[in-house]
Coordinates of C-alpha atoms in Angstrom, one line a residue:
M1497 CA -13.6 26.7 15.9
N1498 CA -14.7 29.5 14.0
H1499 CA -15.4 31.1 17.5
F1500 CA -11.8 31.3 18.1
L1501 CA -10.9 33.3 14.9
N1502 CA -11.4 37.0 16.2
Q1503 CA -9.6 35.8 19.5
I1504 CA -6.5 34.5 17.6
A1505 CA -6.3 37.8 15.4
K1506 CA -6.6 39.7 19.0
D1507 CA -4.0 37.4 20.6
L1508 CA -1.3 37.3 17.8
T1509 CA -0.1 40.8 17.7
N1510 CA 3.9 41.6 17.6
M1511 CA 3.6 43.0 20.9
S1512 CA 2.3 39.8 22.4
L1513 CA 4.8 37.5 20.5
E1514 CA 7.8 39.6 22.2
R1515 CA 6.5 38.0 25.5
Y1516 CA 7.8 34.9 24.3
W1517 CA 11.0 36.1 22.5
P1518 CA 12.7 39.3 21.9
N1519 CA 11.9 41.1 18.8
F1520 CA 9.6 38.3 17.6
E1521 CA 8.2 39.5 14.0
L1522 CA 4.8 38.4 13.1
V1523 CA 4.6 37.2 9.7
A1524 CA 1.1 35.9 7.6
Y1525 CA -0.6 33.1 9.2
A1526 CA -3.4 30.9 8.1
L1527 CA -6.0 28.5 9.7
Y1528 CA -7.5 25.8 7.5
D1529 CA -9.9 22.9 6.7
E1530 CA -10.8 20.6 4.3
N1531 CA -12.3 23.2 2.2
S1532 CA -11.1 26.5 3.4
V1533 CA -8.4 28.8 4.4
I1534 CA -8.8 31.5 6.7
L1535 CA -5.8 33.9 6.1
F1536 CA -4.6 36.5 8.6
N1537 CA -1.8 39.3 8.3
H1538 CA -0.9 38.7 4.8
P1539 CA 0.5 42.0 3.1
R1540 CA -1.1 41.0 -0.2
Y1541 CA -4.6 40.6 0.8
N1542 CA -6.5 43.8 1.6
K1543 CA -8.0 43.8 5.1
I1544 CA -11.2 46.1 5.7
P1545 CA -11.9 46.7 9.3
P1546 CA -13.4 45.4 11.5
K1547 CA -12.3 42.2 9.5
S1548 CA -9.4 40.7 10.2
Y1549 CA -8.8 38.1 7.9
E1550 CA -9.6 36.8 4.3
I1551 CA -11.3 33.5 3.6
L1552 CA -9.9 31.7 0.7
K1553 CA -10.4 28.4 -1.3
R1554 CA -8.1 25.8 0.2
G1555 CA -5.0 24.9 -2.1
E1556 CA -2.8 22.2 -2.4
Q1557 CA 0.1 24.2 -0.6
F1558 CA -1.9 23.7 2.8
V1559 CA -1.0 20.4 4.1
G1560 CA 0.2 20.0 7.7
N1561 CA 1.4 22.5 10.3
T1562 CA 4.4 24.2 8.7
L1563 CA 5.9 27.3 7.1
I1564 CA 5.1 28.1 3.8
L1565 CA 5.7 30.9 1.0
F1566 CA 1.8 31.9 -0.1
D1567 CA 2.1 34.4 -2.7
G1568 CA 5.8 35.2 -2.1
Y1569 CA 5.3 35.6 1.7
P1570 CA 6.4 33.4 4.6
T1571 CA 2.9 32.3 5.9
A1572 CA 2.4 30.1 9.2
I1573 CA -0.3 27.5 8.4
A1574 CA -2.2 25.3 10.8
D1575 CA -4.8 22.6 10.4
M1576 CA -8.0 23.7 12.4
E1577 CA -9.4 20.0 12.4
L1578 CA -6.6 18.7 14.7
Y1579 CA -7.7 20.7 17.7
D1580 CA -10.6 20.9 19.8
D1581 CA -8.8 23.6 22.5
Y1582 CA -7.6 27.0 22.0
E1583 CA -4.6 26.7 23.7
G1584 CA -3.5 23.8 21.6
L1585 CA -4.4 25.9 18.2
F1586 CA -2.9 29.1 19.5
S1587 CA 0.4 27.5 20.6
I1588 CA 1.2 25.5 17.5
L1589 CA 0.6 28.8 15.3
V1590 CA 3.1 30.6 17.7
H1591 CA 5.5 27.6 17.1
E1592 CA 4.8 28.1 13.3
L1593 CA 5.1 32.0 13.5
F1594 CA 8.4 31.3 15.1
H1595 CA 10.0 29.8 12.1
G1596 CA 8.2 32.9 10.2
N1597 CA 10.5 35.1 12.5
Q1598 CA 13.5 32.8 11.9
Y1599 CA 13.1 33.1 7.9
I1600 CA 12.8 36.7 8.2
K1601 CA 16.0 36.9 10.3
E1602 CA 17.9 34.6 7.6
E1603 CA 18.2 31.6 9.9
K1604 CA 21.5 29.8 9.0
R1605 CA 21.2 26.3 11.1
F1606 CA 18.6 24.5 9.1
P1607 CA 20.4 20.8 8.6
D1608 CA 20.8 18.5 5.9
E1609 CA 17.6 16.3 6.2
M1610 CA 19.6 13.5 4.6
L1611 CA 21.6 13.0 7.5
G1612 CA 18.3 12.7 9.7
I1613 CA 16.8 9.9 7.1
T1614 CA 20.3 7.8 7.3
Y1615 CA 21.1 8.3 11.1
P1616 CA 22.7 5.4 12.2
L1617 CA 20.6 3.5 15.0
T1618 CA 23.5 1.9 16.4
K1619 CA 22.9 0.3 20.3
E1620 CA 26.1 2.5 21.4
N1621 CA 25.1 5.5 20.2
V1622 CA 21.5 5.0 21.5
E1623 CA 22.6 4.0 25.0
I1624 CA 24.8 7.2 25.2
R1625 CA 22.2 9.4 24.0
N1626 CA 19.4 8.0 26.2
R1627 CA 22.1 9.0 29.2
E1628 CA 22.6 12.0 28.0
R1629 CA 19.0 13.2 28.0
K1630 CA 18.4 11.9 31.3
S1631 CA 21.1 14.1 32.4
L1632 CA 19.7 17.0 30.6
Y1633 CA 16.6 16.3 32.3
N1634 CA 18.0 16.1 35.9
A1635 CA 20.0 19.5 35.1
L1636 CA 16.6 21.3 34.5
L1637 CA 14.8 20.0 37.5
E1638 CA 17.3 20.0 39.9
T1639 CA 17.5 23.0 42.1
D1640 CA 21.1 22.6 44.0
I1641 CA 23.1 24.6 41.7
S1642 CA 26.3 22.5 42.1
K1643 CA 24.4 19.4 41.4
K1644 CA 22.8 21.1 38.4
K1645 CA 26.5 22.0 36.9
Q1646 CA 27.1 18.2 37.9
Y1647 CA 24.3 16.9 35.4
L1648 CA 25.1 19.5 32.7
N1649 CA 28.9 18.1 33.2
E1650 CA 27.6 14.6 32.3
F1651 CA 25.3 15.8 29.5
I1652 CA 28.4 17.6 27.8
S1653 CA 30.8 14.8 28.3
L1654 CA 28.3 12.2 26.8
R1655 CA 27.6 14.4 23.9
E1656 CA 31.0 14.7 23.2
K1657 CA 31.6 11.1 23.6
R1658 CA 29.2 10.5 20.9
A1659 CA 30.7 12.9 18.4
E1660 CA 33.5 10.4 18.4
G1661 CA 31.5 8.1 16.4
I1662 CA 28.8 10.0 14.5
K1663 CA 30.2 13.6 13.8
E1664 CA 28.2 14.3 10.8
H1665 CA 25.1 13.1 12.4
L1666 CA 25.6 14.5 16.0
T1667 CA 26.2 18.0 13.9
Y1668 CA 22.6 17.1 12.3
E1669 CA 21.3 16.6 15.9
N1670 CA 22.6 19.9 17.2
L1671 CA 20.9 22.0 14.4
I1672 CA 18.0 20.3 14.4
E1673 CA 17.6 21.4 18.3
S1674 CA 18.9 24.8 17.7
V1675 CA 16.1 25.6 14.9
E1676 CA 13.3 23.5 16.6
G1677 CA 14.3 23.9 20.2
P1678 CA 13.3 27.4 20.5
A1679 CA 10.1 27.1 18.3
W1680 CA 8.9 24.6 21.0
Y1681 CA 10.1 27.1 24.0
V1682 CA 7.8 29.7 22.5
E1683 CA 5.2 27.3 21.8
I1684 CA 5.4 25.7 25.5
K1685 CA 5.1 29.3 26.6
A1686 CA 2.0 30.4 24.7
F1687 CA 0.4 27.1 25.7
S1688 CA 1.2 27.6 29.2
E1689 CA -0.3 31.3 29.3
K1690 CA -3.4 30.1 27.5
S1691 CA -4.1 26.5 29.4
S1692 CA -5.3 26.3 33.0
L1693 CA -2.8 23.9 33.6
A1694 CA 0.0 24.7 36.2
N1695 CA 3.3 25.3 34.3
D1696 CA 4.8 22.0 36.1
L1697 CA 2.4 19.9 34.5
V1698 CA 2.6 21.6 31.0
L1699 CA 6.1 20.8 31.2
E1700 CA 5.4 17.3 31.9
I1701 CA 3.8 17.0 28.7
Y1702 CA 6.5 18.0 26.8
R1703 CA 9.2 16.1 28.7
K1704 CA 8.0 12.6 27.7
N1705 CA 9.6 13.1 24.6
L1706 CA 13.1 13.8 26.2
I1707 CA 13.4 10.7 28.7
N1708 CA 11.5 8.2 26.9
A1709 CA 13.9 5.8 25.2
V1710 CA 11.6 4.2 22.9
E1711 CA 10.3 7.3 21.4
S1712 CA 13.7 9.0 21.1
A1713 CA 15.1 6.2 19.5
S1714 CA 12.1 5.6 17.1
N1715 CA 12.0 9.4 15.9
I1716 CA 15.6 11.1 15.9
R1717 CA 14.1 14.4 14.5
R1718 CA 11.5 14.9 16.4
S1719 CA 13.3 13.8 19.9
C1720 CA 15.7 16.8 19.2
Y1721 CA 13.0 19.5 19.7
S1722 CA 12.8 18.6 23.2
S1723 CA 16.5 18.2 23.9
G1724 CA 16.5 21.7 22.4
L1725 CA 13.6 22.9 24.4
F1726 CA 15.2 21.9 27.7
M1727 CA 18.6 23.4 26.8
C1728 CA 16.6 26.7 26.1
L1729 CA 14.9 26.7 29.5
L1730 CA 18.4 26.0 31.1
L1731 CA 19.6 28.9 29.2
D1732 CA 17.0 30.8 30.8
E1733 CA 18.0 30.1 34.5
L1734 CA 21.7 30.3 33.9
S1735 CA 22.2 32.8 31.0
P1736 CA 18.9 35.1 30.8
D1737 CA 19.9 37.1 28.1
W1738 CA 20.8 34.3 25.7
K1739 CA 17.9 35.1 23.3
E1740 CA 18.9 38.7 22.5
S1741 CA 21.3 37.6 19.8
F1742 CA 20.5 34.1 19.1
L1743 CA 18.9 34.4 16.0
G1744 CA 21.6 36.5 14.3
T1745 CA 24.4 33.8 14.7
K1746 CA 25.4 30.3 13.6
T1747 CA 25.9 29.4 17.3
T1748 CA 23.8 26.2 18.3
L1749 CA 22.2 25.7 21.3
F1750 CA 25.0 23.0 22.5
D1751 CA 27.6 25.7 22.0
L1752 CA 26.0 27.9 24.2
I1753 CA 25.5 25.2 27.1
K1754 CA 29.2 24.6 26.7
L1755 CA 29.9 28.3 27.3
L1756 CA 28.3 28.8 30.6
N1757 CA 30.3 28.9 33.5
I1758 CA 30.0 25.5 34.8
A1759 CA 33.7 24.8 34.6
P1760 CA 32.9 21.5 32.5
R1761 CA 35.8 19.2 32.6
K1762 CA 36.2 16.2 30.5
Q1763 CA 34.9 13.0 31.8
A1764 CA 36.1 9.6 31.5
I1765 CA 33.4 7.2 29.7
E1766 CA 34.0 3.7 30.1
D1767 CA 33.1 0.9 27.7
V1768 CA 29.5 1.5 27.2
Q1769 CA 27.4 -1.6 28.3
I1770 CA 24.0 -1.8 26.7
S1771 CA 21.2 -1.7 29.0
P1772 CA 18.2 -4.0 28.4
E1773 CA 16.1 -0.7 27.9
T1774 CA 18.2 0.2 25.3
E1775 CA 18.3 -3.2 23.6
A1776 CA 14.5 -3.1 23.6
A1777 CA 14.2 0.6 22.2
V1778 CA 16.6 -0.2 19.5
N1779 CA 14.5 -3.3 18.6
F1780 CA 11.2 -1.8 18.6
A1781 CA 12.5 1.3 16.7
I1782 CA 13.5 -1.3 13.8
E1783 CA 10.7 -3.5 14.1
S1784 CA 8.1 -0.4 14.3
R1785 CA 9.5 0.7 10.8
K1786 CA 9.6 -2.4 9.2
K1787 CA 5.9 -3.1 10.5
E1788 CA 5.0 0.3 8.9
L1789 CA 6.5 -0.6 5.7
D1790 CA 5.0 -3.9 5.5
E1791 CA 1.6 -2.9 6.3
F1792 CA 1.7 -0.2 3.8
E1793 CA 2.4 -2.6 1.1
A1794 CA -0.2 -5.2 2.1
Q1795 CA -2.8 -2.5 2.0
I1796 CA -6.1 -3.4 -0.1
G1797 CA -6.3 -1.4 -3.1
T1798 CA -5.0 -0.6 -6.6
H1799 CA -0.9 -0.9 -6.2
L1800 CA 0.5 1.8 -8.5
F1801 CA 4.2 1.5 -9.4
I1802 CA 5.8 4.3 -11.1
E1803 CA 9.4 3.8 -12.3
G1804 CA 11.7 6.1 -14.0
E1805 CA 13.3 9.5 -13.7
I1806 CA 11.2 10.8 -10.4
I1807 CA 12.4 14.0 -8.7
A1808 CA 11.0 14.8 -5.1
L1809 CA 10.5 18.4 -5.0
S1810 CA 9.1 18.9 -1.2
F1811 CA 8.1 16.3 1.4
D1812 CA 7.5 16.3 5.4
P1813 CA 10.4 15.3 7.1
M1814 CA 9.1 15.0 10.6
N1815 CA 6.7 12.0 8.8
I1816 CA 9.1 9.8 7.0
V1817 CA 10.0 6.2 8.0
P1818 CA 13.3 5.1 6.8
F1819 CA 13.8 1.4 6.0
E1820 CA 16.6 -0.4 4.2
G1821 CA 16.7 1.9 0.9
R1822 CA 13.1 3.1 1.1
L1823 CA 11.2 5.5 2.7
L1824 CA 7.6 5.7 3.6
H1825 CA 6.1 9.3 3.2
K1826 CA 3.4 9.3 5.8
N1827 CA 1.9 12.7 5.0
Y1828 CA 2.9 14.0 1.3
I1829 CA 5.5 14.2 -1.2
K1830 CA 5.4 16.9 -4.1
I1831 CA 7.4 15.2 -7.1
R1832 CA 8.3 16.1 -10.6
I1833 CA 7.8 13.8 -13.5
N1834 CA 8.3 14.8 -17.1
N1835 CA 8.6 18.1 -16.2
Q1836 CA 5.3 18.0 -14.5
E1837 CA 4.5 18.5 -10.7
Y1838 CA 2.2 16.3 -8.8
L1839 CA 1.1 16.7 -5.0
I1840 CA 0.5 13.2 -3.5
Q1841 CA -1.7 14.1 -0.4
Q1842 CA -1.5 10.5 0.9
P1843 CA 1.1 7.8 2.1
S1844 CA 3.3 6.8 -0.6
L1845 CA 6.7 4.7 -0.5
T1846 CA 9.7 5.7 -2.5
Y1847 CA 13.0 3.8 -3.5
C1848 CA 15.9 6.6 -3.6
V1849 CA 19.0 6.4 -5.2
D1850 CA 22.1 9.1 -4.3
G1851 CA 20.0 10.9 -1.8
L1852 CA 16.5 11.8 -0.9
K1853 CA 15.4 13.8 -3.9
N1854 CA 16.4 11.1 -7.2
I1855 CA 13.6 8.6 -6.5
K1856 CA 13.8 5.5 -8.9
K1857 CA 10.4 3.9 -8.2
L1858 CA 7.2 5.1 -6.2
L1859 CA 4.6 3.3 -4.8
I1860 CA 1.0 4.5 -4.1
V1861 CA -2.1 2.5 -3.1
L1862 CA -5.3 3.9 -4.6
K1863 CA -8.8 3.3 -3.6
N1864 CA -10.2 3.9 -6.6
K1865 CA -8.7 2.7 -9.9
P1866 CA -6.9 5.2 -12.2
L1867 CA -8.4 5.9 -15.6
E1868 CA -6.6 4.6 -18.5
T1869 CA -5.9 6.7 -22.1
G1870 CA -3.9 4.6 -23.7
D1871 CA -0.3 6.4 -23.2
S1872 CA -0.8 7.9 -19.7
I1873 CA -3.1 7.2 -16.5
L1874 CA -5.6 9.9 -14.7
I1875 CA -5.1 9.4 -11.0
T1876 CA -8.1 11.3 -9.0
G1877 CA -6.7 14.1 -6.9
I1878 CA -3.2 13.7 -8.3
G1879 CA -3.4 14.2 -12.1
E1880 CA -2.3 12.7 -15.4
I1881 CA 1.0 10.8 -15.4
K1882 CA 2.1 9.6 -19.0
G1883 CA 4.0 6.8 -19.6
Q1884 CA 3.8 2.8 -20.8
Y1885 CA 2.1 0.6 -18.3
T1886 CA 1.0 -2.8 -17.7
I1887 CA -2.0 -4.2 -15.5
Q1888 CA -2.0 -7.3 -13.8
G1889 CA -4.9 -7.8 -11.4
D1890 CA -4.7 -4.6 -8.7
T1891 CA -1.3 -3.8 -9.6
I1892 CA -0.3 -1.1 -12.3
N1893 CA 3.2 -0.7 -13.4
L1894 CA 3.6 2.7 -15.0
V1895 CA 7.2 3.5 -16.5
V1896 CA 8.0 7.0 -16.9
N1897 CA 11.0 9.0 -19.1

């Protein structure tokens, strides 16, 4: 992967990024592996030409593909070990750099992630949502303008029908689409530019998340990325200048779709009949969540339960599985206990009260037994946690203040 570094620095410039989005400002970015971080374009690190990057020791902030504040400056990060091809690595960096651009432009549409975790997985909502997403898909692929507008009318009417039952949670969808849809939009443009695949084949890769009923019901947050992307592509066709002022507003992509000159009219939605496809998708989503939590709890190892006052400081909302008052954090979670911060870079299960941040109990499955000190336990890779504990077989119950 090291042979990609100079090419990345050459390809990622303000001028090149403006091909994907107007006034796309380049923030810092970094590629990392298990041990090292290669940092580009960071104002606090001097670069001596012709060297275009700094190599640093990997710190705990470098987890996942995301945007972080590194030394006080927005920095897009990507895990090099996840990509074998240049177009994949390049396009995910463009995606995360767009979030940096949003940060600089003071993006105002970030939603309450609690609404994503508590999203109601009802069969009626999923049924209408699946129809809505198919209408959006058909609208983009349709070449006849009158039929395209008809599909958009269906899309708008179906979404407004859903708003009658889940208004707050539908606002969550609209906001996720408006924050992440444009990031996927620039990502697909970057991928298409660097890939040898034809554009329609690239779109085929991204469309699967839009019309796959099981996928969209299983991960509501991620499914909003594809609906947001398709709205961006439709706006390109029907309102080409939409991007110019988008980042400076609170307007959602759905708002812009409704403002298009397509003369939408309210379509009567009859009593919703639940299709076998929807029944299967909802049942699969529920059973999948239960299975993931059951498999986590059944793992072989030392089961460490931490109980008491635990505050969640940060986590990856893309990789959380909710089920019956419990949250499986599949990637990482950063917590505070006894005024000390701990980063858990492995799956963990939290039992929450009054929202996502207040945790009453946390379960971690450890490969190696922690070191006992009498009034604390020392966990490899996590740190020392003070409290009273009892041990029974492979289970440790640690009570913290």
